[in-house]
Amino acid sequence: FKFQASELAKLLFPAFAIYYFYTEKNNKPLRSSRSFIPLILSLLGSFLLILKQPDLGTALIVLFSGTTLLWQLGLDKRFFLYGVLFVGITAPLSWHVLKPYQKKRILVFLGEGESKKERYQIEQSKIAIGSGGITGKGFLQGTQNRLKFLPECRTDFIFSVIAEEFGFVGGLLILMLYTALFIRMLMLACAIKNNLVQALAVGIIIHLIFSALINICMVIGLLPIVGIPLPLISYGISNLWVTLASLGWFNSIIMRQFYLEN
C-alpha cells in the first residue's frame, strides 16, 4: 500500500511545538524570541524536505499551519514582517529553484499558456463549474467527469465535479458546511482557557482550513494549481487518515477540557 509520510507533519509539528513549550517552562509560554529558534528550524526543515519530494502543496500547508501556530504562541510580530520582506527580496532566486512544471503552473495562473496544452486542466475545471448552472446536470451525469475531460477529477479537482453535477446550489452547500464546521471548531478552541492547550487545538485543525480554502480557490482559478486535496471529500487514504485523526484529536481535547471544567 502507499502512504504519504509528509502528511504526518500536519499532526506532529503542533504536538512537538506544544511539548517543547510545556517542558521548557512548566506550561507557561516563553516570551523570548530565541526560544522559538528550534521550532522555526524544525518548521523550515520540514518545509524543505517535503518540497524536495517534490510536493509543493503539502509543503505550503505545513509552512502556513506552522507559521500560524508560532504566531498564536506569541512569536514577535517583527519576525513575520521580516519573513515577508525576505520572501519578497528572494523571490527571483526562488523562481530558479522551482521545478519546470511548478513554473508552468504559475505562468498559467498569470494568463500564459495555450488552452489545449498548459491551460488545459484549469480550463476544463472552469468549464465543468460553469456548465453546472444553478442546479447541475445530475449525479454522475457531468460530461467533464464522465467522459474523462477533467484530469484528477477524484482528487484535487473534486469540487469542480460537485459544481458540475449539483450546480451552484451544491457548491454553495459545500462552502456552507465547511464554514459551519470551521467556525464551530474555532469557537470551541477559543473557549479553552489554557493557552498551550488552545494552541494545540488550533494547530491540529488549521491545516484543514488552509487546505479547503486553497483547493477551492485553485479549481476556480483564484490561485495557481498545487497538489492539495479537498478535506473529507477528495480521494486519498493518507490525507483522509490525517484529517480524521485531526478531528478526533481535536474532539478529544474539547471533551477533556469540558470534563475538567465540570
mmCIF file of C-alpha atoms in Angstrom:
data_model
loop_
_atom_site.group_PDB
_atom_site.id
_atom_site.type_symbol
_atom_site.label_atom_id
_atom_site.label_comp_id
_atom_site.label_asym_id
_atom_site.label_seq_id
_atom_site.Cartn_x
_atom_site.Cartn_y
_atom_site.Cartn_z
ATOM 1 C CA PHE A 1 0.000 0.000 0.000
ATOM 2 C CA LYS A 2 1.007 3.596 -0.396
ATOM 3 C CA PHE A 3 1.353 6.155 2.382
ATOM 4 C CA GLN A 4 2.256 9.838 2.110
ATOM 5 C CA ALA A 5 4.614 10.290 5.052
ATOM 6 C CA SER A 6 4.691 14.095 4.741
ATOM 7 C CA GLU A 7 1.032 14.197 5.837
ATOM 8 C CA LEU A 8 2.168 13.289 9.355
ATOM 9 C CA ALA A 9 3.919 16.667 9.686
ATOM 10 C CA LYS A 10 0.487 18.288 9.930
ATOM 11 C CA LEU A 11 -0.031 16.445 13.212
ATOM 12 C CA LEU A 12 3.471 16.032 14.571
ATOM 13 C CA PHE A 13 4.716 19.624 14.325
ATOM 14 C CA PRO A 14 1.930 21.097 16.534
ATOM 15 C CA ALA A 15 2.478 18.274 19.030
ATOM 16 C CA PHE A 16 6.245 18.895 19.070
ATOM 17 C CA ALA A 17 5.794 22.664 19.478
ATOM 18 C CA ILE A 18 3.420 22.354 22.435
ATOM 19 C CA TYR A 19 5.561 19.676 24.077
ATOM 20 C CA TYR A 20 8.622 21.914 23.693
ATOM 21 C CA PHE A 21 6.963 24.845 25.456
ATOM 22 C CA TYR A 22 5.383 22.664 28.128
ATOM 23 C CA THR A 23 8.655 21.034 29.165
ATOM 24 C CA GLU A 24 10.742 24.204 28.970
ATOM 25 C CA LYS A 25 8.646 26.499 31.120
ATOM 26 C CA ASN A 26 6.263 24.306 33.090
ATOM 27 C CA ASN A 27 3.180 25.020 30.995
ATOM 28 C CA LYS A 28 3.937 28.748 30.575
ATOM 29 C CA PRO A 29 4.580 30.219 27.108
ATOM 30 C CA LEU A 30 8.079 31.532 26.555
ATOM 31 C CA ARG A 31 8.418 35.205 25.677
ATOM 32 C CA SER A 32 11.963 35.321 24.324
ATOM 33 C CA SER A 33 12.298 35.159 20.532
ATOM 34 C CA ARG A 34 15.361 32.929 20.941
ATOM 35 C CA SER A 35 13.191 30.204 22.459
ATOM 36 C CA PHE A 36 11.412 29.884 19.104
ATOM 37 C CA ILE A 37 14.603 29.094 17.164
ATOM 38 C CA PRO A 38 14.314 25.248 17.486
ATOM 39 C CA LEU A 39 10.697 25.413 16.324
ATOM 40 C CA ILE A 40 11.498 27.695 13.386
ATOM 41 C CA LEU A 41 14.362 25.439 12.291
ATOM 42 C CA SER A 42 12.151 22.346 12.580
ATOM 43 C CA LEU A 43 9.411 24.025 10.536
ATOM 44 C CA LEU A 44 11.799 25.170 7.822
ATOM 45 C CA GLY A 45 13.457 21.740 7.736
ATOM 46 C CA SER A 46 10.098 20.024 7.290
ATOM 47 C CA PHE A 47 9.130 22.500 4.575
ATOM 48 C CA LEU A 48 12.344 21.983 2.609
ATOM 49 C CA LEU A 49 12.266 18.188 2.881
ATOM 50 C CA ILE A 50 8.652 17.982 1.694
ATOM 51 C CA LEU A 51 9.403 20.476 -1.080
ATOM 52 C CA LYS A 52 12.285 18.240 -2.185
ATOM 53 C CA GLN A 53 9.915 15.285 -2.815
ATOM 54 C CA PRO A 54 8.616 17.383 -4.676
ATOM 55 C CA ASP A 55 5.271 18.160 -3.023
ATOM 56 C CA LEU A 56 4.810 21.925 -3.053
ATOM 57 C CA GLY A 57 1.160 21.739 -1.962
ATOM 58 C CA THR A 58 1.764 19.813 1.262
ATOM 59 C CA ALA A 59 4.914 21.840 1.947
ATOM 60 C CA LEU A 60 2.934 25.087 1.771
ATOM 61 C CA ILE A 61 0.184 23.732 4.036
ATOM 62 C CA VAL A 62 2.770 22.674 6.634
ATOM 63 C CA LEU A 63 4.502 26.070 6.392
ATOM 64 C CA PHE A 64 1.279 28.115 6.663
ATOM 65 C CA SER A 65 -0.085 25.986 9.504
ATOM 66 C CA GLY A 66 3.193 26.060 11.425
ATOM 67 C CA THR A 67 3.551 29.808 10.979
ATOM 68 C CA THR A 68 0.023 30.342 12.275
ATOM 69 C CA LEU A 69 0.834 28.199 15.320
ATOM 70 C CA LEU A 70 4.004 30.195 16.051
ATOM 71 C CA TRP A 71 2.025 33.424 15.787
ATOM 72 C CA GLN A 72 -0.529 32.104 18.278
ATOM 73 C CA LEU A 73 2.224 31.009 20.664
ATOM 74 C CA GLY A 74 3.473 34.588 20.848
ATOM 75 C CA LEU A 75 6.346 34.873 18.377
ATOM 76 C CA ASP A 76 7.372 38.504 17.884
ATOM 77 C CA LYS A 77 5.364 40.120 15.073
ATOM 78 C CA ARG A 78 8.580 41.567 13.642
ATOM 79 C CA PHE A 79 9.584 38.028 12.640
ATOM 80 C CA PHE A 80 6.605 37.805 10.293
ATOM 81 C CA LEU A 81 7.350 41.230 8.848
ATOM 82 C CA TYR A 82 10.970 40.295 8.222
ATOM 83 C CA GLY A 83 9.818 36.981 6.765
ATOM 84 C CA VAL A 84 7.550 38.681 4.235
ATOM 85 C CA LEU A 85 10.348 41.074 3.246
ATOM 86 C CA PHE A 86 12.800 38.186 2.893
ATOM 87 C CA VAL A 87 10.416 36.204 0.673
ATOM 88 C CA GLY A 88 9.797 39.269 -1.476
ATOM 89 C CA ILE A 89 13.501 40.005 -1.903
ATOM 90 C CA THR A 90 14.493 36.395 -2.628
ATOM 91 C CA ALA A 91 11.551 35.665 -4.954
ATOM 92 C CA PRO A 92 13.703 35.909 -8.124
ATOM 93 C CA LEU A 93 16.134 33.358 -6.665
ATOM 94 C CA SER A 94 13.309 31.074 -5.514
ATOM 95 C CA TRP A 95 11.972 31.026 -9.073
ATOM 96 C CA HIS A 96 15.050 29.120 -10.258
ATOM 97 C CA VAL A 97 14.592 26.522 -7.500
ATOM 98 C CA LEU A 98 11.114 25.535 -8.674
ATOM 99 C CA LYS A 99 10.585 22.525 -10.911
ATOM 100 C CA PRO A 100 9.645 23.195 -14.571
ATOM 101 C CA TYR A 101 6.036 22.073 -14.045
ATOM 102 C CA GLN A 102 5.726 24.338 -10.977
ATOM 103 C CA LYS A 103 6.932 27.325 -13.001
ATOM 104 C CA LYS A 104 4.442 26.425 -15.717
ATOM 105 C CA ARG A 105 1.579 26.417 -13.218
ATOM 106 C CA ILE A 106 2.465 29.895 -12.006
ATOM 107 C CA LEU A 107 2.713 31.182 -15.580
ATOM 108 C CA VAL A 108 -0.679 29.652 -16.369
ATOM 109 C CA PHE A 109 -2.136 31.447 -13.347
ATOM 110 C CA LEU A 110 -0.745 34.721 -14.722
ATOM 111 C CA GLY A 111 -2.545 34.111 -18.028
ATOM 112 C CA GLU A 112 0.060 32.435 -20.192
ATOM 113 C CA GLY A 113 -0.115 29.089 -21.979
ATOM 114 C CA GLU A 114 -2.361 27.527 -24.616
ATOM 115 C CA SER A 115 -5.845 26.235 -23.770
ATOM 116 C CA LYS A 116 -5.102 22.785 -25.232
ATOM 117 C CA LYS A 117 -1.730 22.420 -23.529
ATOM 118 C CA GLU A 118 -0.604 24.268 -20.405
ATOM 119 C CA ARG A 119 -4.042 25.725 -19.568
ATOM 120 C CA TYR A 120 -5.970 22.536 -20.287
ATOM 121 C CA GLN A 121 -6.520 21.479 -16.681
ATOM 122 C CA ILE A 122 -7.767 24.813 -15.342
ATOM 123 C CA GLU A 123 -9.844 25.459 -18.471
ATOM 124 C CA GLN A 124 -11.619 22.111 -18.110
ATOM 125 C CA SER A 125 -12.210 22.861 -14.443
ATOM 126 C CA LYS A 126 -13.861 26.185 -15.250
ATOM 127 C CA ILE A 127 -15.952 24.556 -17.979
ATOM 128 C CA ALA A 128 -17.156 21.932 -15.506
ATOM 129 C CA ILE A 129 -18.069 24.539 -12.883
ATOM 130 C CA GLY A 130 -19.752 26.887 -15.352
ATOM 131 C CA SER A 131 -21.716 24.190 -17.180
ATOM 132 C CA GLY A 132 -23.331 23.046 -13.935
ATOM 133 C CA GLY A 133 -25.550 26.122 -13.833
ATOM 134 C CA ILE A 134 -27.817 26.584 -10.831
ATOM 135 C CA THR A 135 -28.864 23.016 -10.045
ATOM 136 C CA GLY A 136 -26.323 20.952 -12.017
ATOM 137 C CA LYS A 137 -26.565 18.137 -14.533
ATOM 138 C CA GLY A 138 -27.401 15.422 -12.028
ATOM 139 C CA PHE A 139 -25.468 12.797 -10.086
ATOM 140 C CA LEU A 140 -22.871 11.068 -12.305
ATOM 141 C CA GLN A 141 -24.168 12.999 -15.324
ATOM 142 C CA GLY A 142 -21.340 15.526 -15.591
ATOM 143 C CA THR A 143 -19.727 15.277 -19.008
ATOM 144 C CA GLN A 144 -16.317 16.627 -17.923
ATOM 145 C CA ASN A 145 -16.092 13.883 -15.319
ATOM 146 C CA ARG A 146 -17.873 11.006 -17.074
ATOM 147 C CA LEU A 147 -16.041 11.489 -20.382
ATOM 148 C CA LYS A 148 -12.647 11.996 -18.641
ATOM 149 C CA PHE A 149 -12.051 15.538 -19.891
ATOM 150 C CA LEU A 150 -11.190 16.803 -16.412
ATOM 151 C CA PRO A 151 -7.870 15.439 -15.030
ATOM 152 C CA GLU A 152 -7.601 14.494 -11.335
ATOM 153 C CA CYS A 153 -11.385 14.563 -11.023
ATOM 154 C CA ARG A 154 -11.351 12.259 -7.960
ATOM 155 C CA THR A 155 -8.671 14.122 -6.034
ATOM 156 C CA ASP A 156 -7.597 17.749 -6.427
ATOM 157 C CA PHE A 157 -10.468 18.785 -8.729
ATOM 158 C CA ILE A 158 -13.342 17.021 -6.987
ATOM 159 C CA PHE A 159 -15.005 20.367 -6.230
ATOM 160 C CA SER A 160 -15.316 21.015 -9.971
ATOM 161 C CA VAL A 161 -17.149 17.695 -10.344
ATOM 162 C CA ILE A 162 -19.517 18.603 -7.497
ATOM 163 C CA ALA A 163 -20.242 22.004 -9.067
ATOM 164 C CA GLU A 164 -20.929 20.387 -12.447
ATOM 165 C CA GLU A 165 -23.235 17.670 -11.145
ATOM 166 C CA PHE A 166 -25.018 19.668 -8.427
ATOM 167 C CA GLY A 167 -24.567 23.193 -9.750
ATOM 168 C CA PHE A 168 -24.249 26.424 -7.825
ATOM 169 C CA VAL A 169 -26.552 25.052 -5.126
ATOM 170 C CA GLY A 170 -24.289 22.054 -4.495
ATOM 171 C CA GLY A 171 -21.111 24.129 -4.479
ATOM 172 C CA LEU A 172 -22.671 26.672 -2.121
ATOM 173 C CA LEU A 173 -23.806 23.876 0.198
ATOM 174 C CA ILE A 174 -20.246 22.542 0.408
ATOM 175 C CA LEU A 175 -18.948 26.021 1.247
ATOM 176 C CA MET A 176 -21.616 26.477 3.920
ATOM 177 C CA LEU A 177 -20.803 23.113 5.505
ATOM 178 C CA TYR A 178 -17.098 23.907 5.615
ATOM 179 C CA THR A 179 -17.784 27.357 7.034
ATOM 180 C CA ALA A 180 -20.061 25.975 9.747
ATOM 181 C CA LEU A 181 -17.521 23.269 10.673
ATOM 182 C CA PHE A 182 -14.542 25.617 10.848
ATOM 183 C CA ILE A 183 -16.360 28.382 12.738
ATOM 184 C CA ARG A 184 -17.662 25.866 15.259
ATOM 185 C CA MET A 185 -14.207 24.377 15.821
ATOM 186 C CA LEU A 186 -12.591 27.798 16.229
ATOM 187 C CA MET A 187 -15.289 28.862 18.693
ATOM 188 C CA LEU A 188 -14.677 25.731 20.761
ATOM 189 C CA ALA A 189 -10.919 26.318 20.633
ATOM 190 C CA CYS A 190 -11.272 29.951 21.718
ATOM 191 C CA ALA A 191 -13.244 28.821 24.782
ATOM 192 C CA ILE A 192 -10.247 26.826 26.078
ATOM 193 C CA LYS A 193 -8.604 28.723 28.921
ATOM 194 C CA ASN A 194 -5.188 27.053 28.902
ATOM 195 C CA ASN A 195 -3.049 28.821 26.293
ATOM 196 C CA LEU A 196 -0.980 25.797 25.313
ATOM 197 C CA VAL A 197 -3.972 23.500 25.021
ATOM 198 C CA GLN A 198 -5.740 26.138 22.953
ATOM 199 C CA ALA A 199 -2.717 26.438 20.666
ATOM 200 C CA LEU A 200 -2.613 22.647 20.224
ATOM 201 C CA ALA A 201 -6.311 22.539 19.351
ATOM 202 C CA VAL A 202 -5.900 25.250 16.725
ATOM 203 C CA GLY A 203 -2.643 23.794 15.432
ATOM 204 C CA ILE A 204 -4.100 20.384 14.589
ATOM 205 C CA ILE A 205 -7.113 21.756 12.685
ATOM 206 C CA ILE A 206 -5.706 24.837 10.958
ATOM 207 C CA HIS A 207 -4.320 22.734 8.108
ATOM 208 C CA LEU A 208 -7.889 21.690 7.252
ATOM 209 C CA ILE A 209 -8.915 25.330 6.861
ATOM 210 C CA PHE A 210 -5.935 26.153 4.659
ATOM 211 C CA SER A 211 -6.448 23.022 2.549
ATOM 212 C CA ALA A 212 -10.116 23.704 1.877
ATOM 213 C CA LEU A 213 -9.522 27.374 1.116
ATOM 214 C CA ILE A 214 -6.571 26.795 -1.219
ATOM 215 C CA ASN A 215 -8.180 23.848 -3.017
ATOM 216 C CA ILE A 216 -11.423 25.673 -3.810
ATOM 217 C CA CYS A 217 -9.608 28.857 -4.863
ATOM 218 C CA MET A 218 -7.307 26.730 -7.026
ATOM 219 C CA VAL A 219 -10.024 24.971 -9.029
ATOM 220 C CA ILE A 220 -11.864 28.209 -9.794
ATOM 221 C CA GLY A 221 -8.703 29.979 -10.930
ATOM 222 C CA LEU A 222 -8.052 32.320 -7.990
ATOM 223 C CA LEU A 223 -4.759 30.597 -7.074
ATOM 224 C CA PRO A 224 -2.122 28.618 -9.004
ATOM 225 C CA ILE A 225 -2.683 24.878 -9.252
ATOM 226 C CA VAL A 226 -0.997 22.899 -6.470
ATOM 227 C CA GLY A 227 -1.499 19.339 -5.304
ATOM 228 C CA ILE A 228 -3.799 19.909 -2.328
ATOM 229 C CA PRO A 229 -6.806 17.598 -1.770
ATOM 230 C CA LEU A 230 -10.164 18.822 -0.507
ATOM 231 C CA PRO A 231 -10.566 17.632 3.122
ATOM 232 C CA LEU A 232 -13.113 14.842 3.712
ATOM 233 C CA ILE A 233 -14.090 14.747 0.013
ATOM 234 C CA SER A 234 -11.053 14.095 -2.191
ATOM 235 C CA TYR A 235 -9.855 10.523 -2.698
ATOM 236 C CA GLY A 236 -6.609 9.800 -0.846
ATOM 237 C CA ILE A 237 -6.083 7.456 2.099
ATOM 238 C CA SER A 238 -3.163 9.298 3.733
ATOM 239 C CA ASN A 239 -4.870 12.674 3.671
ATOM 240 C CA LEU A 240 -8.172 11.216 4.856
ATOM 241 C CA TRP A 241 -6.463 9.403 7.731
ATOM 242 C CA VAL A 242 -4.690 12.577 8.901
ATOM 243 C CA THR A 243 -7.900 14.595 8.513
ATOM 244 C CA LEU A 244 -9.902 12.152 10.641
ATOM 245 C CA ALA A 245 -7.053 11.929 13.159
ATOM 246 C CA SER A 246 -7.005 15.720 13.449
ATOM 247 C CA LEU A 247 -10.768 15.905 14.004
ATOM 248 C CA GLY A 248 -10.658 13.057 16.511
ATOM 249 C CA TRP A 249 -7.767 14.592 18.440
ATOM 250 C CA PHE A 250 -9.486 17.970 18.467
ATOM 251 C CA ASN A 251 -12.704 16.384 19.739
ATOM 252 C CA SER A 252 -10.750 14.604 22.478
ATOM 253 C CA ILE A 253 -9.205 17.909 23.611
ATOM 254 C CA ILE A 254 -12.608 19.601 23.756
ATOM 255 C CA MET A 255 -14.173 16.717 25.710
ATOM 256 C CA ARG A 256 -11.284 16.629 28.175
ATOM 257 C CA GLN A 257 -11.495 20.372 28.779
ATOM 258 C CA PHE A 258 -15.231 20.078 29.320
ATOM 259 C CA TYR A 259 -14.819 17.388 31.981
ATOM 260 C CA LEU A 260 -12.013 19.294 33.715
ATOM 261 C CA GLU A 261 -14.158 22.418 33.967
ATOM 262 C CA ASN A 262 -17.120 20.495 35.351
#
